[in-house]
Amino acid sequence: MKPFISVNNVSYQLQNKEILKDVNFKANCYEWISIIGDNGSGKTTFCKIMMGILKPTKGEIYIDGEPLTEMALFEIGQKIGYLFQNVGHQIFAPSVEEELAFAMRFKEIDEIVISKKIEEMINRFKLQNARHIAPYFLSQGEKQRLAIATILLNNPKFLILDEPTTGLDYERKNELGKLLCQIKNEGIGIIMVSHDIEFVKQYSNRIFQIKDGRVIGEE
Amino acid sequence: MDKTYPLVIKNLYFNYSNTKTNAIIDSISFSVNNGQIVAIVGSSGVGKTTLIKMINGTIHPNDNKRIKGEIYIFGEEIKRLSKPQISKYMGTVFQDPDTQIIFSCVEDELAFGMENLCFPQNDMTKRIDDVLELLNIESLRYRNPNQLSGGEKQLVVIASILCLDVDIIILDEVLAQVDKKGKAKILKVLEKLKNQGKTIIMIEHDYGNLFIADSVYRLEEGKLNLFNFNGDKNETIY
Amino acid sequence: MKSSVDPRIKIFIALCLSTSGVLFTRVDKLLVILIIGVIYGLCFNVQYFSVYKRIRRYLQLFIVIIIIQSIFNHDGQAVLTINGFALLTDEGIIRGISYLFRIYIIVLSGAILTTSNMRDILQAFIQLKLPYDIAFMVAIGIKFMPLLVEEIQNIFTSIQLRGIDINMLSIKKRIEIVSYLFMPVIMNTLVRAKKLAISVDARGFRAYNKRTSLRQLRIKHIDEVVFFVTIVVFSGCIYF
C-alpha cells in the first residue's frame, strides 16, 4: 500500500537552530501512529510541517502522491484534518450549529444538505445539549468533539492531532480514545503527537519518538 | 480553632446561581496539616478549580454573598484576611506556565512577588538564593524563563511562590503540560517541600501522579469524599 | 555604548525624539531629527533589520499616506494635473514626506526603548516616580502581542484548513471571514488576561501603594555624557 503521507529527508531550521534533522516518515490509512517526545522536542513543529503550515528548510513531503509544495492550505485541509494543540484556535462561530455549518455555507452548499449534515454530526458527537451554545462555553471535551466534527465534515483521509488529551480527565480520555478508534476503523489514518505515554500505548498501532530533531521508531 | 492546622474548612457551601438546584460546593468540611500532601480528583467541570479559588481567596466571601461556611488559614478566618495577606500564607500554581510568567529573566520573576509585598532588598537576594538551591535550579537564575522547557517553567513559577515564604502551596493540574522528565523533577521537589513541613494541595487528572499524596479526595456532586486509591502508580482507574 | 546606558536616559532620548517629531513642521528639521534618531539607534544597537521586517508590510500604506496628504494640500506648484485639477503639488509632496519622517521618528523612539529589557524600563519608571501600574500594563501588553499575532494566524490557518479558498471569495465574503476572527481572539485574550490577573494577584500585585526593588538603577559616567550630549543636540535643533 502506497503511504498516504510520505516525509522524505525533511529538515527544519529556526533562527539558526535545527529543530528537525533529516526526518523520514511514512503513514498509511487504517493505522494510528503516535509520536512522543519531550516538551520542546519539535512535535508541534513536525505536525505543522506535515500540514503545510510551516515550510521545511530541506526535503519533500507527499500527500496521497502529490507534493505538498503544490498544494494550497484549503486543498491540504480537505485531505488531512488538523486538531490544534489549543482547540480555541479552530472554533469561532457563535453557536455549535453555526460552527458545523460554517465551511459548508462558504462553499455555498444547499441548506437542506447542510441541515442534514449538522444533525448527523450532532448525534454522532453527542452535542445535542450544546447545539445553541457558543463553543467557548463548552467543556474541553465538548470543544474537542466539536472540532473533530468540523474536521470530519471535510471527509479527510487522515487526522493529525496535537496533544489531544491535554485537559481531559480519565473518562473523557477513554471516550476520545474510543471515538478515534472508530474513526480509524472507517479508514481514516491517525497521527497523534502526545506526551501522554499511557494513552499512546493503549491505542497506537505504531509509536515513534522525536529526539534531538530526529524521528526514531518504532518503540 | 486549632491554630496549628494550616487549613481548616467547615461546612463550605457555594452555588453559582440561586436557580441551580445542585450547589457546586455542598457542605464540604476537611482539614490539612503541616507536611501533608492532599490530592483532589474529580471529573472536568465538577468544581475543583472553584474550590481552589475559594481557598486561595480569588472567590472571597467579602465579595460574594453566596459563599457559606468557614475557611480558616492558620486559625484566622478568611473573611478577616485580604488577598495580599492570604498571599503571605499560600501560593497557587496553575496549569499553563505561559500565563504566569511575566519577565524575561528567572531572577526577576522570582523577585516580583517579594517586590509587590515590599520585602527588603537583602532579604530578597537571600530568599532567591535559598529557593534556587532548594529546587536545584541555580543554573536557571539568569535564563529567560520563556525559553525553558515546560517542566522548568513550572519549577520557576513554584520558586516564585516559595520566595514569598508561603506555608501552603496549591497546585492546579500543574503536571498536565509537562513531560516525563519534568514531572519527575517536580514530584521530587514536592516530596522535599513536604519534608520541610509545607502543606500541598494538588488537583490532578492523572492518577499516575497520586502516589505522592498522603490522602486523596474525590469531588463529586458538590461533596468531597476520601477516595480509595490503592497507590499503584500504573493503575488506570475506570 | 550599546545597552549599558541607563534606561532613564533612553526614556529621555525617546521623549526628545518623539516630541521633536511631533512639534517640528519643517521637512529639513524632521530629516535632521530622523538622522539623529538613526545615530542613537546605531549606538544602542537597535536591530534595524527586524524593525524593517515588521514595518515592511506597511510601506505601501505609507506611500498611500504621502499621496493622500499631497492630494489634500494644494499649496505650491502643481506637479501632476488631471483634467486641469492639480492632483499633486510640490508642497503637498513635501508635507507627505514630512508625515512619513514623523512616523519613522516615532517608530525609532519605540525601538530605542526596546534595547533595554522590560524589567529595567519598569525600574526606570519606579525611580522616576512615574505610575508603575501603567508601565506594567503596557509592558504586559507588549509581551503578549506576539502571542496575539500567533493566535490570529492560527485561526486564519484553521479557516483555510476547513477547505475555504480565500482567494476565490468575494470582497464581502472576505470581510465576513475577518469578522469571524474577532470572537475567538477576544475570548482567548480575555481568558489569558484573567489567568494572568489571578496569578499576579496571588503574588501580591498592588497589595500596597509602594513597592521595593531587587535592583536599583545607578547613573554612571556614560549616562551623564549621553544626557549632556542629548541636551546640546536637541537644544541646537530647537534653536536652529
CSV table of C-alpha atoms in Angstrom, one decimal, chain A residues 5-14 18-27 33-38 40-63 68 76 80-83 85 158-163 190-194 206-217:
chain,number,residue,atom,x,y,z
A,5,ILE,CA,1.8,10.7,4.0
A,6,SER,CA,5.4,10.5,2.9
A,7,VAL,CA,8.1,12.7,4.6
A,8,ASN,CA,11.5,12.4,2.9
A,9,ASN,CA,14.7,13.8,4.4
A,10,VAL,CA,13.0,16.8,5.9
A,11,SER,CA,14.9,19.3,8.0
A,12,TYR,CA,13.6,22.4,9.6
A,13,GLN,CA,15.7,25.3,11.0
A,14,LEU,CA,14.5,28.2,13.1
A,18,GLU,CA,18.0,22.9,13.8
A,19,ILE,CA,14.7,21.7,15.2
A,20,LEU,CA,14.2,18.7,12.8
A,21,LYS,CA,17.1,16.8,11.0
A,22,ASP,CA,16.7,14.5,8.1
A,23,VAL,CA,13.3,13.1,9.1
A,24,ASN,CA,12.0,10.2,7.1
A,25,PHE,CA,8.5,9.1,7.9
A,26,LYS,CA,5.6,7.3,6.3
A,27,ALA,CA,2.0,6.9,7.4
A,33,ILE,CA,0.6,6.3,14.7
A,34,SER,CA,1.7,8.2,17.8
A,35,ILE,CA,4.8,10.4,18.1
A,36,ILE,CA,6.1,11.0,21.6
A,37,GLY,CA,8.8,13.4,22.8
A,38,ASP,CA,9.7,15.8,25.5
A,40,GLY,CA,10.2,21.5,23.1
A,41,SER,CA,11.4,18.5,21.1
A,42,GLY,CA,9.6,19.6,17.9
A,43,LYS,CA,6.4,17.6,18.0
A,44,THR,CA,4.1,20.6,17.1
A,45,THR,CA,6.6,21.8,14.5
A,46,PHE,CA,6.5,18.4,12.8
A,47,CYS,CA,2.7,18.4,12.8
A,48,LYS,CA,2.7,21.9,11.2
A,49,ILE,CA,5.2,20.8,8.6
A,50,MET,CA,3.1,17.9,7.5
A,51,MET,CA,0.1,20.2,7.3
A,52,GLY,CA,2.0,22.7,5.1
A,53,ILE,CA,1.6,25.4,7.7
A,54,LEU,CA,5.4,25.6,8.1
A,55,LYS,CA,7.8,25.0,5.2
A,56,PRO,CA,10.7,22.7,5.7
A,57,THR,CA,14.2,24.1,5.0
A,58,LYS,CA,15.1,20.9,3.2
A,59,GLY,CA,13.3,17.7,1.9
A,60,GLU,CA,10.0,16.8,0.5
A,61,ILE,CA,6.6,15.8,1.6
A,62,TYR,CA,4.0,13.9,-0.4
A,63,ILE,CA,0.3,13.7,0.5
A,68,LEU,CA,2.9,19.3,-0.5
A,76,ILE,CA,-4.5,20.1,2.3
A,80,ILE,CA,-5.8,15.9,6.3
A,81,GLY,CA,-7.7,17.3,9.3
A,82,TYR,CA,-5.7,19.0,11.9
A,83,LEU,CA,-6.6,19.3,15.6
A,85,GLN,CA,-3.0,21.9,20.5
A,158,PHE,CA,-6.2,11.5,7.6
A,159,LEU,CA,-6.2,13.2,11.0
A,160,ILE,CA,-3.2,14.9,12.7
A,161,LEU,CA,-3.9,15.6,16.4
A,162,ASP,CA,-1.6,17.7,18.5
A,163,GLU,CA,-1.7,16.8,22.2
A,190,ILE,CA,-4.3,9.0,12.6
A,191,ILE,CA,-1.1,10.7,13.6
A,192,MET,CA,-1.2,11.8,17.2
A,193,VAL,CA,1.5,13.7,18.9
A,194,SER,CA,1.5,13.4,22.7
A,206,ARG,CA,3.0,2.2,15.9
A,207,ILE,CA,4.9,4.6,18.1
A,208,PHE,CA,7.8,6.9,17.1
A,209,GLN,CA,9.8,9.3,19.2
A,210,ILE,CA,11.2,12.7,18.4
A,211,LYS,CA,14.6,13.1,20.0
A,212,ASP,CA,17.4,15.6,19.1
A,213,GLY,CA,15.5,16.6,16.0
A,214,ARG,CA,15.2,13.1,14.6
A,215,VAL,CA,12.1,10.8,14.4
A,216,ILE,CA,13.1,7.5,15.8
A,217,GLY,CA,10.8,4.5,15.5
